[in-house]
Coordinates of C-alpha atoms in Angstrom, one line a residue:
M1 CA -66.3 36.3 -3.8
M2 CA -66.8 34.3 -7.7
K3 CA -66.3 38.5 -9.7
Q4 CA -63.6 39.3 -7.1
Y5 CA -62.0 36.0 -8.3
V6 CA -62.0 36.5 -11.6
L7 CA -61.3 39.6 -11.6
L8 CA -58.1 38.8 -9.2
L9 CA -56.8 35.8 -11.9
L10 CA -56.8 37.5 -15.0
S11 CA -54.8 40.0 -13.1
L12 CA -51.8 38.0 -12.0
V13 CA -51.9 36.1 -15.1
A14 CA -51.9 39.9 -17.2
C15 CA -48.5 40.0 -15.1
A16 CA -47.6 36.6 -15.2
A17 CA -47.4 36.9 -19.2
V18 CA -44.9 40.0 -19.0
L19 CA -43.4 38.1 -17.4
C20 CA -42.4 35.4 -18.6
S21 CA -42.3 37.2 -22.4
A22 CA -39.6 39.2 -20.7
G23 CA -37.2 36.4 -20.0
C24 CA -37.7 36.1 -16.6
V25 CA -37.3 32.1 -16.9
T26 CA -34.8 29.7 -15.9
T27 CA -30.8 29.7 -16.8
E28 CA -31.8 26.4 -17.9
V29 CA -34.3 26.8 -20.5
P30 CA -32.1 27.4 -23.9
E31 CA -32.1 30.8 -25.2
G32 CA -34.0 31.4 -27.5
A33 CA -37.0 29.2 -26.7
V34 CA -40.3 29.1 -24.7
V35 CA -42.3 27.5 -22.3
I36 CA -45.5 28.4 -21.2
N37 CA -48.8 26.6 -19.1
Q38 CA -50.8 25.1 -21.2
T39 CA -55.3 25.3 -20.5
N40 CA -54.9 21.8 -18.4
G41 CA -51.5 23.3 -16.4
E42 CA -49.4 21.0 -17.9
V43 CA -45.5 22.8 -18.6
F44 CA -45.3 22.6 -23.0
S45 CA -42.1 24.0 -24.3
L46 CA -40.4 24.3 -28.2
D47 CA -36.6 25.8 -29.2
H48 CA -38.1 29.1 -30.9
T49 CA -41.5 30.3 -31.3
A50 CA -43.7 28.9 -33.1
E51 CA -43.8 29.9 -37.0
R52 CA -45.4 27.4 -38.6
I53 CA -48.9 26.1 -36.3
V54 CA -51.2 24.1 -37.1
L55 CA -54.8 24.8 -35.6
M56 CA -57.3 22.6 -34.1
N57 CA -59.3 24.8 -31.6
S58 CA -61.4 27.4 -33.4
N59 CA -61.4 29.3 -30.0
A60 CA -57.2 29.7 -30.2
A61 CA -57.6 30.2 -34.5
E62 CA -59.3 33.8 -33.5
M63 CA -57.4 34.1 -30.9
L64 CA -54.1 33.9 -33.2
Y65 CA -55.6 36.5 -35.3
V66 CA -56.6 39.0 -32.8
M67 CA -52.9 38.8 -31.8
G68 CA -51.2 38.9 -35.5
A69 CA -50.2 35.6 -36.0
A70 CA -52.6 34.5 -39.0
D71 CA -49.8 34.6 -41.0
K72 CA -48.1 32.2 -38.7
V73 CA -51.1 29.2 -39.4
V74 CA -50.5 27.0 -42.4
G75 CA -53.2 24.3 -41.4
V76 CA -56.7 24.4 -39.8
S77 CA -58.8 21.8 -39.5
Q78 CA -61.8 21.5 -41.8
S79 CA -64.7 23.6 -39.0
I80 CA -62.5 26.7 -39.1
A81 CA -61.9 25.9 -42.8
D82 CA -65.5 25.8 -43.2
H83 CA -66.1 28.1 -40.4
A84 CA -68.1 31.7 -42.0
E85 CA -66.7 33.9 -40.4
L86 CA -62.6 32.5 -39.1
G87 CA -63.0 30.6 -42.1
P88 CA -61.3 33.8 -44.3
L89 CA -59.2 34.7 -42.0
F90 CA -56.9 32.2 -42.3
P91 CA -57.2 32.2 -47.2
N92 CA -53.7 30.1 -47.1
A93 CA -54.2 27.5 -44.8
V94 CA -54.6 23.5 -45.5
S95 CA -57.6 21.5 -44.3
V96 CA -56.3 18.9 -42.4
G97 CA -59.6 17.4 -42.0
K98 CA -61.8 16.4 -39.2
W99 CA -60.4 18.3 -35.7
D100 CA -61.2 15.4 -33.6
V101 CA -59.0 13.0 -36.0
P102 CA -57.0 15.0 -38.0
D103 CA -54.9 13.4 -41.1
I104 CA -51.6 13.1 -39.7
E105 CA -49.4 12.9 -43.3
T106 CA -51.4 16.8 -44.2
I107 CA -50.3 17.5 -41.2
S108 CA -46.7 16.1 -41.8
S109 CA -46.2 17.5 -45.2
L110 CA -47.0 21.2 -43.6
S111 CA -43.7 20.7 -41.1
P112 CA -45.3 22.3 -38.2
D113 CA -43.2 23.7 -35.8
V114 CA -46.2 22.5 -33.3
V115 CA -50.8 21.5 -33.9
I116 CA -52.6 23.7 -31.4
A117 CA -55.2 21.6 -29.8
F118 CA -58.3 21.8 -26.5
S119 CA -57.4 20.9 -24.5
T120 CA -60.2 19.1 -22.9
S121 CA -60.6 17.7 -26.3
K122 CA -57.7 16.4 -27.5
P123 CA -57.7 14.6 -31.6
L124 CA -58.2 10.5 -31.0
N125 CA -55.4 10.8 -32.5
A126 CA -53.0 12.1 -30.5
D127 CA -50.0 10.0 -29.7
A128 CA -50.1 9.4 -33.1
I129 CA -49.2 13.1 -34.3
E130 CA -46.7 13.0 -31.4
A131 CA -45.2 9.7 -32.3
G132 CA -44.8 11.3 -35.8
G133 CA -42.3 14.2 -33.9
I134 CA -44.6 17.0 -34.2
P135 CA -45.7 18.6 -30.6
I136 CA -49.1 19.2 -29.7
C137 CA -49.9 22.1 -27.5
Y138 CA -53.7 22.3 -25.5
I139 CA -54.6 25.5 -25.4
D140 CA -58.9 26.5 -25.5
C141 CA -59.4 30.4 -25.0
Y142 CA -62.7 28.8 -23.5
K143 CA -63.5 29.9 -20.3
P144 CA -63.8 33.2 -18.9
T145 CA -61.3 31.9 -15.5
T146 CA -58.2 31.0 -17.7
M147 CA -58.9 32.6 -21.3
A148 CA -56.0 35.7 -19.7
A149 CA -53.2 33.5 -19.0
D150 CA -54.0 31.0 -22.2
V151 CA -54.1 34.4 -24.4
A152 CA -50.7 34.8 -22.7
A153 CA -49.5 31.9 -22.9
L154 CA -50.2 32.2 -27.0
G155 CA -48.8 35.6 -26.8
V156 CA -45.5 34.0 -26.0
L157 CA -46.0 30.8 -27.6
T158 CA -45.4 33.1 -31.0
G159 CA -43.3 35.9 -30.0
N160 CA -46.5 38.1 -30.4
T161 CA -47.4 39.4 -26.5
E162 CA -47.9 42.8 -27.4
K163 CA -51.4 41.9 -28.9
A164 CA -51.9 39.2 -26.5
E165 CA -52.2 42.2 -23.8
E166 CA -53.8 44.1 -25.6
F167 CA -56.7 42.3 -25.6
I168 CA -56.2 40.7 -22.1
T169 CA -56.6 44.5 -21.0
F170 CA -59.8 45.4 -23.2
Y171 CA -61.2 42.1 -22.1
T172 CA -60.4 42.2 -18.5
G173 CA -61.3 45.9 -19.1
V174 CA -65.2 44.9 -20.0
M175 CA -65.3 41.8 -17.2
N176 CA -65.0 44.8 -14.7
A177 CA -66.9 47.3 -15.9
V178 CA -69.4 44.0 -15.3
A179 CA -68.1 43.4 -12.0
A180 CA -68.9 47.6 -11.4
A181 CA -72.2 47.0 -12.5
T182 CA -72.9 44.4 -10.4
A183 CA -71.2 45.1 -7.2
N184 CA -73.8 46.3 -4.8
V185 CA -76.9 44.3 -5.7
S186 CA -78.3 42.7 -3.4
S187 CA -80.5 39.5 -5.1
S188 CA -78.6 36.8 -6.5
P189 CA -80.9 35.4 -9.1
S190 CA -81.5 31.7 -9.5
V191 CA -81.2 30.8 -12.3
Y192 CA -81.3 27.7 -15.0
C193 CA -79.6 27.9 -18.3
E194 CA -80.0 24.6 -21.0
G195 CA -77.4 23.5 -23.5
Y196 CA -78.5 23.0 -27.7
T197 CA -80.1 19.4 -26.5
D198 CA -83.7 19.4 -24.2
Y199 CA -83.3 19.8 -20.8
S200 CA -79.3 19.3 -20.8
G201 CA -78.6 21.7 -18.5
Q202 CA -75.3 24.1 -17.7
A203 CA -73.5 22.8 -14.1
K204 CA -71.4 24.0 -12.3
G205 CA -67.6 23.7 -14.0
S206 CA -69.6 24.6 -17.6
G207 CA -68.5 28.0 -19.0
M208 CA -71.9 28.9 -18.9
D209 CA -72.1 28.6 -14.6
L210 CA -69.4 31.0 -15.1
L211 CA -70.5 33.9 -16.3
I212 CA -74.1 32.7 -14.0
E213 CA -71.6 33.7 -11.4
Y214 CA -69.5 35.8 -12.0
A215 CA -72.7 37.9 -13.5
G216 CA -73.8 37.9 -10.0
G217 CA -76.7 35.0 -10.4
S218 CA -77.1 32.0 -8.3
N219 CA -76.7 28.7 -10.5
V220 CA -79.6 26.0 -9.7
L221 CA -77.7 23.1 -11.2
T222 CA -74.9 22.1 -8.5
Q223 CA -72.1 20.3 -8.0
Q224 CA -73.6 17.3 -6.8
M225 CA -75.3 17.1 -10.2
G226 CA -72.6 14.9 -11.7
A227 CA -71.3 16.1 -15.1
T228 CA -71.5 19.5 -16.2
S229 CA -73.8 19.1 -18.5
P230 CA -76.9 17.0 -16.7
K231 CA -80.3 16.2 -18.5
V232 CA -82.7 17.4 -16.0
S233 CA -86.4 16.4 -15.9
P234 CA -88.9 18.6 -16.5
E235 CA -90.6 18.4 -13.1
W236 CA -87.4 18.6 -11.5
L237 CA -86.9 21.9 -12.9
I238 CA -90.7 23.0 -13.2
A239 CA -89.9 22.2 -9.2
E240 CA -87.0 24.3 -9.6
D241 CA -89.2 27.9 -10.4
P242 CA -85.4 29.7 -11.7
D243 CA -85.9 33.6 -11.9
V244 CA -83.8 33.4 -15.0
M245 CA -83.5 30.7 -17.7
I246 CA -81.4 30.8 -20.6
K247 CA -81.1 28.8 -23.9
I248 CA -78.1 28.0 -25.2
L249 CA -78.1 27.8 -29.5
S250 CA -76.1 27.7 -32.5
V251 CA -75.5 30.8 -34.3
K252 CA -78.2 28.3 -37.4
N253 CA -80.8 28.7 -34.9
M254 CA -80.6 31.7 -34.2
E255 CA -81.6 32.7 -37.1
T256 CA -85.0 31.7 -36.0
A257 CA -84.8 33.0 -33.0
A258 CA -88.5 33.4 -32.6
D259 CA -89.7 30.4 -33.3
Q260 CA -87.2 28.8 -31.5
Y261 CA -88.7 30.5 -27.8
R262 CA -91.9 30.4 -28.0
T263 CA -91.0 26.1 -28.9
F264 CA -88.8 27.1 -25.7
T265 CA -91.0 29.1 -23.4
G266 CA -94.3 26.7 -24.9
R267 CA -93.0 23.9 -23.7
A268 CA -95.4 21.1 -21.1
G269 CA -95.7 23.0 -17.4
F270 CA -93.5 26.7 -18.6
S271 CA -96.8 28.7 -18.5
N272 CA -96.8 29.4 -15.1
L273 CA -92.6 29.5 -14.2
H274 CA -91.5 32.9 -13.0
A275 CA -89.1 32.8 -16.2
V276 CA -91.7 32.7 -18.0
T277 CA -94.6 34.8 -16.7
E278 CA -92.1 37.8 -15.9
N279 CA -90.4 37.9 -19.4
R280 CA -86.6 36.1 -18.1
T281 CA -86.6 33.9 -20.4
Y282 CA -83.1 34.2 -22.7
L283 CA -81.9 32.2 -26.0
L284 CA -78.1 33.6 -25.5
R285 CA -76.0 32.5 -28.6
N286 CA -72.9 30.3 -28.6
D287 CA -70.2 32.5 -29.5
I288 CA -70.9 34.9 -27.5
A289 CA -71.3 32.5 -24.3
Y290 CA -68.0 30.4 -24.5
G291 CA -64.4 31.2 -26.0
P292 CA -62.5 35.0 -26.9
R293 CA -66.4 36.4 -26.7
T294 CA -67.4 35.8 -23.3
F295 CA -66.9 38.8 -22.6
A296 CA -69.9 39.9 -24.3
G297 CA -71.5 37.0 -22.7
A298 CA -70.6 38.5 -19.5
V299 CA -72.5 41.9 -20.3
A300 CA -75.9 39.8 -21.3
V301 CA -75.7 37.9 -18.4
A302 CA -75.4 40.1 -16.0
K303 CA -78.7 42.4 -18.5
M304 CA -80.4 39.3 -17.5
L305 CA -80.0 39.0 -14.0
Y306 CA -79.8 42.7 -13.1
P307 CA -81.6 45.5 -16.2
A308 CA -81.3 48.6 -13.9
E309 CA -77.8 47.8 -13.2
T310 CA -76.3 46.9 -16.5
A311 CA -78.7 50.0 -18.2
D312 CA -75.7 51.3 -18.9
L313 CA -73.6 48.4 -20.7
S314 CA -74.7 47.1 -24.2
V315 CA -73.2 43.4 -26.1
R316 CA -73.8 45.3 -29.0
D317 CA -71.1 48.5 -27.7
V318 CA -68.7 45.8 -26.1
L319 CA -68.8 43.7 -29.9
D320 CA -68.4 46.7 -31.8
E321 CA -65.3 47.8 -29.7
Y322 CA -63.7 44.3 -30.5
N323 CA -63.7 44.6 -34.1
S324 CA -62.8 47.7 -34.6
R325 CA -59.7 47.8 -32.1
F326 CA -58.6 43.4 -33.8
G327 CA -59.9 44.2 -37.5
L328 CA -62.6 41.7 -37.4
N329 CA -66.5 41.6 -38.4
V330 CA -67.5 39.0 -35.9
S331 CA -71.4 38.2 -34.6
A332 CA -73.6 40.0 -36.6
G333 CA -77.2 39.5 -36.5
E334 CA -79.1 39.5 -32.7
V335 CA -76.5 37.3 -30.4
V336 CA -79.6 37.4 -27.4
Y337 CA -83.7 36.9 -28.0
P338 CA -85.6 38.7 -26.9
A339 CA -83.5 42.1 -27.5
F340 CA -82.8 44.5 -24.2
A341 CA -84.8 47.3 -24.1

């Protein structure tokens, strides 16, 4: 059901984006204005398309480049400026400081039309920014269930709807391929996914939970566990004995994947877990687990759960196509460890 729901949602938001960009809005909206839904569902409007943008959100940064709107970016957070892949995409953008507490004076000096930030992690000084007359638009480009809607909204906001639709078509195409490959499976492997810190699980509602469900897995962490990243005990995990285990690593930590893998699988009590004895334990790099590249994450998780059914799918192939189609050079190096056969 999850796969069908996601596919339906992606199709609906893509159609909605076309309608919005075509001007199908109420007559009360001034001519030339743009009206979009933010990730949290709240409406955001400007009296014209955004031509000067300050970015706090690295996911939105990647998508703006993809849709040909990089030249509209006048300011970025320091984390974007320092990012090995994203920083070079905005060579003329000024750093406005920390993504969660940007420098208001610097932002104001750039005279932006809008600041784009995460809806789930708003700047701590957001009220002060808006009090200075600078609107903030909250678009995540983070989870697969909202990706198409978020990208469509960015396309309308910047007037780059055609390229936004091109990405949505590509994204849904890969997701459709995953769905087709796993459509007839009868089993549902149990999966434990862990975040950056030891025993920090990825529960219901998290980005990885959505990928696990989409790929046909059954997350061992349930909604009843509270937060989307609950701390679990070693005893609980060993008792659950999941079929598959996934550990999320940062790009830097993935550089020492073999060592990280030995540490993860070598924990006390793990030697008898099915996921370890059956060689179904994996490390997954965070840049395909969350954000615009979750299409590759969906391929990766599906291959972890159903290697035979997804033999014709390749994580590297879809990333290479992404790079080729949209002028990027992302996700070099290993993104899954151990590598798929």
